[in-house]
mmCIF file of C-alpha atoms in Angstrom:
data_model
loop_
_atom_site.group_PDB
_atom_site.id
_atom_site.type_symbol
_atom_site.label_atom_id
_atom_site.label_comp_id
_atom_site.label_asym_id
_atom_site.label_seq_id
_atom_site.Cartn_x
_atom_site.Cartn_y
_atom_site.Cartn_z
ATOM 1 C CA LYS U 1 140.307 46.398 70.796
ATOM 2 C CA GLN U 2 138.723 49.819 70.947
ATOM 3 C CA LEU U 3 140.399 53.264 70.458
ATOM 4 C CA PRO U 4 139.543 56.230 72.664
ATOM 5 C CA GLU U 5 135.998 57.786 71.605
ATOM 6 C CA ALA U 6 137.421 61.234 70.655
ATOM 7 C CA VAL U 7 139.697 59.593 67.773
ATOM 8 C CA ASP U 8 137.662 56.200 66.964
ATOM 9 C CA PRO U 9 137.984 55.922 63.215
ATOM 10 C CA LEU U 10 134.825 53.954 62.806
ATOM 11 C CA THR U 11 131.832 55.491 63.919
ATOM 12 C CA ASP U 12 128.540 53.523 65.582
ATOM 13 C CA LYS U 13 127.146 52.124 62.507
ATOM 14 C CA LEU U 14 130.295 50.851 61.002
ATOM 15 C CA LYS U 15 131.664 49.556 64.065
ATOM 16 C CA THR U 16 130.346 46.000 62.926
ATOM 17 C CA SER U 17 132.493 46.169 59.936
ATOM 18 C CA ARG U 18 135.665 46.782 61.384
ATOM 19 C CA ASN U 19 137.247 44.314 58.782
ATOM 20 C CA ILE U 20 136.882 46.823 56.317
ATOM 21 C CA PHE U 21 139.827 48.724 57.693
ATOM 22 C CA THR U 22 142.082 45.559 57.068
ATOM 23 C CA ARG U 23 144.724 45.657 54.470
ATOM 24 C CA SER U 24 143.945 42.812 52.041
ATOM 25 C CA LYS U 25 147.820 41.645 51.657
ATOM 26 C CA PRO U 26 150.343 41.449 54.235
ATOM 27 C CA VAL U 27 153.602 43.772 53.924
ATOM 28 C CA GLU U 28 157.126 43.245 54.797
ATOM 29 C CA LYS U 29 158.003 43.524 58.647
ATOM 30 C CA MET U 30 159.780 46.567 59.548
ATOM 31 C CA ASP U 31 163.363 46.240 60.511
ATOM 32 C CA ASN U 32 163.893 47.230 64.312
ATOM 33 C CA SER U 33 167.422 47.722 64.345
ATOM 34 C CA PRO U 34 168.683 51.092 65.419
ATOM 35 C CA LYS U 35 170.064 51.380 61.897
ATOM 36 C CA SER U 36 166.393 51.738 60.454
ATOM 37 C CA THR U 37 165.415 54.617 62.378
ATOM 38 C CA LYS U 38 167.495 56.672 59.824
ATOM 39 C CA ASN U 39 165.204 55.490 56.833
ATOM 40 C CA THR U 40 164.044 57.967 54.552
ATOM 41 C CA LEU U 41 160.816 58.154 55.983
ATOM 42 C CA VAL U 42 161.674 59.091 59.434
ATOM 43 C CA VAL U 43 164.256 61.550 58.226
ATOM 44 C CA GLU U 44 161.561 63.205 56.081
ATOM 45 C CA ILE U 45 159.068 63.130 58.895
ATOM 46 C CA GLN U 46 161.255 65.080 61.103
ATOM 47 C CA SER U 47 163.183 67.563 58.679
ATOM 48 C CA ARG U 48 160.178 68.444 56.530
ATOM 49 C CA PRO U 49 156.946 67.942 58.098
ATOM 50 C CA GLU U 50 154.900 69.983 56.015
ATOM 51 C CA VAL U 51 156.247 68.637 52.523
ATOM 52 C CA PHE U 52 155.334 65.147 54.411
ATOM 53 C CA ALA U 53 151.991 66.353 54.597
ATOM 54 C CA GLN U 54 151.235 67.745 51.440
ATOM 55 C CA GLN U 55 152.626 64.442 49.562
ATOM 56 C CA LEU U 56 150.502 62.331 51.811
ATOM 57 C CA THR U 57 147.744 64.685 50.957
ATOM 58 C CA LEU U 58 148.303 64.290 47.157
ATOM 59 C CA ILE U 59 148.241 60.605 47.537
ATOM 60 C CA GLU U 60 144.814 60.772 49.492
ATOM 61 C CA TYR U 61 143.166 63.007 46.935
ATOM 62 C CA GLY U 62 144.081 60.936 43.873
ATOM 63 C CA ILE U 63 142.252 58.275 45.928
ATOM 64 C CA TYR U 64 139.313 60.348 46.799
ATOM 65 C CA SER U 65 139.107 62.296 43.399
ATOM 66 C CA GLN U 66 138.218 58.844 41.554
ATOM 67 C CA MET U 67 135.164 57.722 43.950
ATOM 68 C CA LYS U 68 132.059 57.402 41.766
ATOM 69 C CA ASN U 69 128.712 57.704 43.254
ATOM 70 C CA GLU U 70 127.605 54.493 42.575
ATOM 71 C CA GLU U 71 130.141 53.348 45.148
ATOM 72 C CA PHE U 72 128.448 55.003 48.150
ATOM 73 C CA PHE U 73 124.976 53.112 47.596
ATOM 74 C CA LYS U 74 123.671 50.201 49.305
ATOM 75 C CA GLN U 75 126.941 49.806 51.404
ATOM 76 C CA ALA U 76 128.652 48.746 48.564
ATOM 77 C CA TRP U 77 131.955 49.063 50.329
ATOM 78 C CA ALA U 78 131.143 46.520 52.969
ATOM 79 C CA LYS U 79 129.778 43.584 50.547
ATOM 80 C CA ASP U 80 131.678 40.590 49.649
ATOM 81 C CA ASN U 81 132.293 41.887 46.106
ATOM 82 C CA ALA U 82 133.561 45.371 47.518
ATOM 83 C CA GLU U 83 136.663 45.510 45.434
ATOM 84 C CA GLU U 84 134.377 45.498 42.479
ATOM 85 C CA LYS U 85 131.615 47.375 43.335
ATOM 86 C CA ALA U 86 133.620 50.360 45.548
ATOM 87 C CA PRO U 87 137.156 50.043 44.629
ATOM 88 C CA HIS U 88 138.338 53.569 45.395
ATOM 89 C CA ILE U 89 136.529 53.670 48.912
ATOM 90 C CA ARG U 90 138.230 50.394 49.435
ATOM 91 C CA ALA U 91 141.448 51.722 48.887
ATOM 92 C CA ALA U 92 140.789 54.706 50.767
ATOM 93 C CA ILE U 93 139.843 52.428 53.729
ATOM 94 C CA SER U 94 143.047 50.202 53.275
ATOM 95 C CA ARG U 95 145.181 53.587 53.120
ATOM 96 C CA PHE U 96 143.501 54.818 56.311
ATOM 97 C CA ASN U 97 144.291 51.239 57.953
ATOM 98 C CA ASP U 98 147.945 51.354 56.548
ATOM 99 C CA LEU U 99 148.728 54.913 57.812
ATOM 100 C CA THR U 100 147.468 54.230 61.090
ATOM 101 C CA LYS U 101 149.767 51.162 61.883
ATOM 102 C CA PHE U 102 152.636 52.977 60.006
ATOM 103 C CA ILE U 103 152.248 55.924 62.522
ATOM 104 C CA SER U 104 152.384 53.320 65.637
ATOM 105 C CA THR U 105 155.268 51.649 64.025
ATOM 106 C CA ILE U 106 157.749 54.502 63.339
ATOM 107 C CA VAL U 107 157.138 55.668 66.918
ATOM 108 C CA LEU U 108 157.489 52.258 68.667
ATOM 109 C CA GLU U 109 160.845 51.459 66.499
ATOM 110 C CA GLN U 110 162.721 54.147 68.228
ATOM 111 C CA GLN U 111 164.612 52.526 71.322
ATOM 112 C CA ARG U 112 164.744 55.609 73.569
ATOM 113 C CA ILE U 113 162.242 57.863 74.980
ATOM 114 C CA LYS U 114 163.959 61.196 73.762
ATOM 115 C CA HIS U 115 163.860 59.415 70.101
ATOM 116 C CA ARG U 116 160.074 58.316 70.577
ATOM 117 C CA VAL U 117 159.161 61.966 71.681
ATOM 118 C CA LYS U 118 161.098 63.878 68.701
ATOM 119 C CA VAL U 119 158.916 61.574 66.190
ATOM 120 C CA MET U 120 155.872 62.020 68.011
ATOM 121 C CA ILE U 121 156.617 65.948 67.683
ATOM 122 C CA SER U 122 157.112 65.406 64.219
ATOM 123 C CA LEU U 123 153.903 63.498 63.757
ATOM 124 C CA ILE U 124 151.947 66.228 65.321
ATOM 125 C CA LYS U 125 153.495 68.781 63.235
ATOM 126 C CA ILE U 126 152.383 66.827 60.327
ATOM 127 C CA ALA U 127 148.996 66.491 61.601
ATOM 128 C CA LYS U 128 148.664 70.282 62.218
ATOM 129 C CA HIS U 129 149.708 70.933 58.347
ATOM 130 C CA LEU U 130 146.906 68.360 57.374
ATOM 131 C CA ARG U 131 144.401 69.910 59.258
ATOM 132 C CA GLU U 132 145.276 73.116 57.446
ATOM 133 C CA LEU U 133 145.196 71.474 54.102
ATOM 134 C CA ASN U 134 141.785 70.340 54.962
ATOM 135 C CA ASN U 135 142.822 66.854 54.431
ATOM 136 C CA TYR U 136 140.527 65.470 57.408
ATOM 137 C CA HIS U 137 140.724 61.620 56.227
ATOM 138 C CA THR U 138 144.315 61.548 56.522
ATOM 139 C CA LEU U 139 144.170 63.642 59.801
ATOM 140 C CA MET U 140 141.982 61.231 61.589
ATOM 141 C CA ALA U 141 144.410 58.418 60.272
ATOM 142 C CA PHE U 142 147.254 60.208 62.340
ATOM 143 C CA LEU U 143 144.902 60.536 65.304
ATOM 144 C CA ALA U 144 143.964 56.908 65.249
ATOM 145 C CA GLY U 145 147.588 56.056 65.003
ATOM 146 C CA LEU U 146 148.892 57.906 67.850
ATOM 147 C CA ASN U 147 146.181 56.439 69.887
ATOM 148 C CA GLU U 148 146.617 53.019 69.042
ATOM 149 C CA ILE U 149 146.690 51.163 72.388
ATOM 150 C CA PRO U 150 150.457 49.945 71.929
ATOM 151 C CA LEU U 151 151.172 53.940 71.881
ATOM 152 C CA HIS U 152 148.437 55.010 74.095
ATOM 153 C CA ARG U 153 150.219 52.653 76.993
ATOM 154 C CA LEU U 154 153.473 54.598 76.752
ATOM 155 C CA LYS U 155 152.914 56.612 80.076
ATOM 156 C CA PHE U 156 156.603 57.853 80.269
ATOM 157 C CA THR U 157 157.047 58.680 76.734
ATOM 158 C CA LYS U 158 153.728 60.660 76.663
ATOM 159 C CA ALA U 159 154.633 62.621 79.696
ATOM 160 C CA GLU U 160 157.878 63.908 78.140
ATOM 161 C CA LEU U 161 156.032 65.299 75.276
ATOM 162 C CA PRO U 162 156.367 69.087 75.653
ATOM 163 C CA PRO U 163 153.081 70.873 76.978
ATOM 164 C CA LYS U 164 153.014 72.758 73.679
ATOM 165 C CA TYR U 165 152.562 69.884 71.556
ATOM 166 C CA GLN U 166 150.428 67.726 74.230
ATOM 167 C CA LYS U 167 148.060 70.979 73.763
ATOM 168 C CA ARG U 168 148.313 70.809 70.143
ATOM 169 C CA LEU U 169 147.064 67.001 70.038
ATOM 170 C CA ALA U 170 144.537 67.671 72.526
ATOM 171 C CA GLU U 171 143.272 70.349 70.088
ATOM 172 C CA LEU U 172 143.209 68.307 67.210
ATOM 173 C CA GLN U 173 141.441 65.266 69.008
ATOM 174 C CA ALA U 174 138.835 67.714 70.347
ATOM 175 C CA LEU U 175 138.061 68.897 66.600
ATOM 176 C CA MET U 176 137.718 65.297 65.241
ATOM 177 C CA ALA U 177 136.117 63.839 68.404
ATOM 178 C CA ALA U 178 132.776 61.612 68.037
ATOM 179 C CA GLU U 179 130.763 63.701 70.408
ATOM 180 C CA GLY U 180 127.973 65.390 69.636
ATOM 181 C CA ASN U 181 127.669 63.291 66.219
ATOM 182 C CA TYR U 182 131.203 65.108 65.319
ATOM 183 C CA GLU U 183 129.920 68.451 66.075
ATOM 184 C CA HIS U 184 133.400 70.312 65.593
ATOM 185 C CA TYR U 185 134.282 68.442 62.825
ATOM 186 C CA ARG U 186 131.238 69.295 60.872
ATOM 187 C CA LEU U 187 131.354 72.981 61.840
ATOM 188 C CA ALA U 188 134.973 73.015 60.579
ATOM 189 C CA LEU U 189 133.986 71.135 57.413
ATOM 190 C CA ALA U 190 131.144 73.529 56.669
ATOM 191 C CA SER U 191 133.616 76.522 57.129
ATOM 192 C CA VAL U 192 135.720 75.428 53.916
ATOM 193 C CA PRO U 193 135.066 77.580 50.835
ATOM 194 C CA ASP U 194 133.730 75.667 48.009
ATOM 195 C CA THR U 195 136.710 76.998 46.085
ATOM 196 C CA GLN U 196 139.175 75.638 48.527
ATOM 197 C CA PRO U 197 140.508 71.824 48.061
ATOM 198 C CA CYS U 198 139.103 69.542 50.938
ATOM 199 C CA ILE U 199 139.212 65.751 51.918
ATOM 200 C CA PRO U 200 136.321 64.949 54.350
ATOM 201 C CA TYR U 201 136.852 62.183 56.587
ATOM 202 C CA LEU U 202 135.154 59.148 54.797
ATOM 203 C CA GLY U 203 133.867 57.612 58.264
ATOM 204 C CA VAL U 204 131.563 60.054 58.885
ATOM 205 C CA CYS U 205 130.501 60.236 55.131
ATOM 206 C CA LEU U 206 130.030 56.624 55.078
ATOM 207 C CA ARG U 207 128.200 56.465 58.499
ATOM 208 C CA ASP U 208 125.695 59.192 57.450
ATOM 209 C CA LEU U 209 124.892 57.117 54.468
ATOM 210 C CA THR U 210 124.610 54.126 56.177
ATOM 211 C CA TYR U 211 122.171 55.586 58.772
ATOM 212 C CA TYR U 212 120.010 57.262 55.985
ATOM 213 C CA GLU U 213 119.870 53.666 54.350
ATOM 214 C CA GLU U 214 119.020 51.844 57.502
ATOM 215 C CA ASP U 215 116.694 54.556 59.420
ATOM 216 C CA VAL U 216 113.201 52.743 60.273
ATOM 217 C CA ASN U 217 111.348 55.833 59.596
ATOM 218 C CA PHE U 218 112.535 55.222 55.755
ATOM 219 C CA GLY U 219 110.870 51.776 55.644
ATOM 220 C CA THR U 220 107.324 53.336 56.262
ATOM 221 C CA GLN U 221 107.102 54.508 52.801
ATOM 222 C CA GLU U 222 104.341 52.908 50.616
ATOM 223 C CA LYS U 223 105.736 50.708 48.265
ATOM 224 C CA GLY U 224 106.710 52.402 44.856
ATOM 225 C CA MET U 225 106.891 55.824 46.545
ATOM 226 C CA ILE U 226 109.991 58.004 46.732
ATOM 227 C CA ASN U 227 111.011 59.170 50.311
ATOM 228 C CA PHE U 228 112.252 62.874 49.381
ATOM 229 C CA LYS U 229 113.630 63.154 52.780
ATOM 230 C CA GLN U 230 115.905 60.306 52.417
ATOM 231 C CA SER U 231 116.923 61.335 48.829
ATOM 232 C CA LYS U 232 117.746 64.805 49.961
ATOM 233 C CA ASN U 233 120.098 63.612 52.880
ATOM 234 C CA VAL U 234 122.134 61.217 50.437
ATOM 235 C CA TYR U 235 122.284 63.990 47.819
ATOM 236 C CA SER U 236 123.811 66.235 50.321
ATOM 237 C CA VAL U 237 126.600 63.675 51.142
ATOM 238 C CA LEU U 238 127.154 62.810 47.769
ATOM 239 C CA HIS U 239 127.104 66.609 46.262
ATOM 240 C CA TYR U 240 129.571 67.600 49.177
ATOM 241 C CA ILE U 241 131.996 64.593 48.187
ATOM 242 C CA SER U 242 131.651 65.867 44.406
ATOM 243 C CA LEU U 243 132.364 69.226 45.023
ATOM 244 C CA HIS U 244 135.445 69.081 46.101
ATOM 245 C CA GLN U 245 136.705 66.006 44.124
ATOM 246 C CA LYS U 246 136.747 68.885 41.364
ATOM 247 C CA ILE U 247 139.283 70.982 43.522
ATOM 248 C CA PRO U 248 143.062 69.617 43.279
ATOM 249 C CA TYR U 249 145.662 70.588 45.535
ATOM 250 C CA PRO U 250 148.341 73.000 43.932
ATOM 251 C CA TYR U 251 151.328 70.819 44.863
ATOM 252 C CA GLU U 252 153.166 68.572 42.313
ATOM 253 C CA PRO U 253 154.595 64.820 43.490
ATOM 254 C CA ASN U 254 158.307 64.607 44.524
ATOM 255 C CA SER U 255 160.809 61.953 45.198
ATOM 256 C CA LEU U 256 159.115 61.248 48.477
ATOM 257 C CA ARG U 257 155.873 60.026 47.122
ATOM 258 C CA ALA U 258 157.333 56.472 46.028
ATOM 259 C CA SER U 259 157.844 55.804 49.695
ATOM 260 C CA LEU U 260 154.767 56.821 50.932
ATOM 261 C CA LEU U 261 152.623 54.818 48.460
ATOM 262 C CA GLU U 262 153.401 51.178 50.304
ATOM 263 C CA LEU U 263 154.042 52.195 53.854
ATOM 264 C CA PRO U 264 155.914 49.678 55.892
ATOM 265 C CA TYR U 265 154.250 48.672 59.324
ATOM 266 C CA LEU U 266 154.316 46.026 62.140
ATOM 267 C CA ASP U 267 150.973 43.943 62.735
ATOM 268 C CA GLU U 268 148.970 44.334 65.841
ATOM 269 C CA ASP U 269 150.548 41.507 67.774
ATOM 270 C CA GLU U 270 154.137 42.710 66.853
ATOM 271 C CA LEU U 271 153.216 46.286 67.962
ATOM 272 C CA HIS U 272 151.781 45.038 71.095
ATOM 273 C CA ASN U 273 155.112 43.134 72.136
ATOM 274 C CA ILE U 274 157.551 45.901 71.085
ATOM 275 C CA SER U 275 155.432 48.456 73.313
ATOM 276 C CA LEU U 276 156.009 46.306 76.122
ATOM 277 C CA MET U 277 159.482 46.233 75.420
ATOM 278 C CA ARG U 278 159.746 49.864 75.148
ATOM 279 C CA GLU U 279 157.854 50.256 78.591
ATOM 280 C CA PRO U 280 157.087 46.842 80.514
ATOM 281 C CA ARG U 281 154.091 46.695 82.539
ATOM 282 C CA GLY U 282 155.030 47.862 86.371
ATOM 283 C CA ALA U 283 158.515 49.680 85.316
ATOM 284 C CA LYS U 284 159.521 53.010 86.578
ATOM 285 C CA ARG U 285 160.905 55.848 84.809
ATOM 286 C CA ALA U 286 164.439 54.959 85.724
ATOM 287 C CA ASP U 287 163.935 51.580 84.212
ATOM 288 C CA ILE U 288 163.012 53.250 80.824
ATOM 289 C CA LEU U 289 166.086 53.969 78.085
#
C-alpha cells in the first residue's frame, strides 16, 4: 500500500526497500476491550503530550547519537547483514515502523468517534511538540501513523476533528511534504542553530546518500580517480548527522520511558479489519457510534 505522498516515510530511492521498515520480531496483540483505552500510554498521551514528546525524543536521540559513519556507506542498512553492519540505523528504522503502527492502533482502539477524536487531538499536540524539539524523525513517524490507510479512510472521525487541529495537522504535513525534494523540511532543518539539539528525518538522509552513490554521473570517473563532488555531498550529510549527535536534549528519563521502549500495536490486517468495524463501507454518520 502507498501512503499519501506528503507523508510517505520512504523516498523514491528507498521505496524498493520497503521491508527495511519492518519489525524483526512480533509483538503481543493489543487488547481491544474498552478497559484497554485507559492504559498508561493513552492516559499519558492525553494528559501530558509535551512530556510524552520529550520522552519519545530521548529514546530516539539515544539511537541517533550512536550511529557510526560506516553504517551510512554502500547502503549497509539495506543489506542482508544490515543488523551487523548498520545496527543503529536498523534500530531507528524499526522504531519508526513501530511508532507508525502504534499511533494507528491507539486511535482505532477507541470504539466511539468522540474518543478517537480526543486521541487524535492529543497526537497532533505531541506532533507539534516534536516539531518544536526539532525531532523530525519521530514527527514523520507520527504523520505517517495518522495517514495509514486504516485511519485515513475514517472520514466521519476526521470530519469531527476541530478545525484548529485540522489546520495544525495540515501545516505539519506541508512541512514534511516530499514535494520539491522535501523543500520545506530542508529549509526548516537548515534554520536549526548548530548549538541546538536536532534529530533529522533519517529517510531523507538515506535517500540522499543512496542518490549520491547511484547517480550515473559518478560512474564516469576513471578508475582510481577520486570524485570530489560525490565526496563533498556525502560529507555534508554525514557532517550534519555528526554535528547534532553531540548535542543532547536537556531532559531526564522518567517512569514513562519503560512503557515507550516496547510499543504495542496491531498488524496491518488487524488494523484494516478494526477500521472496517469502526466505519463500515457505505455507512452513514447515524450508523457510527
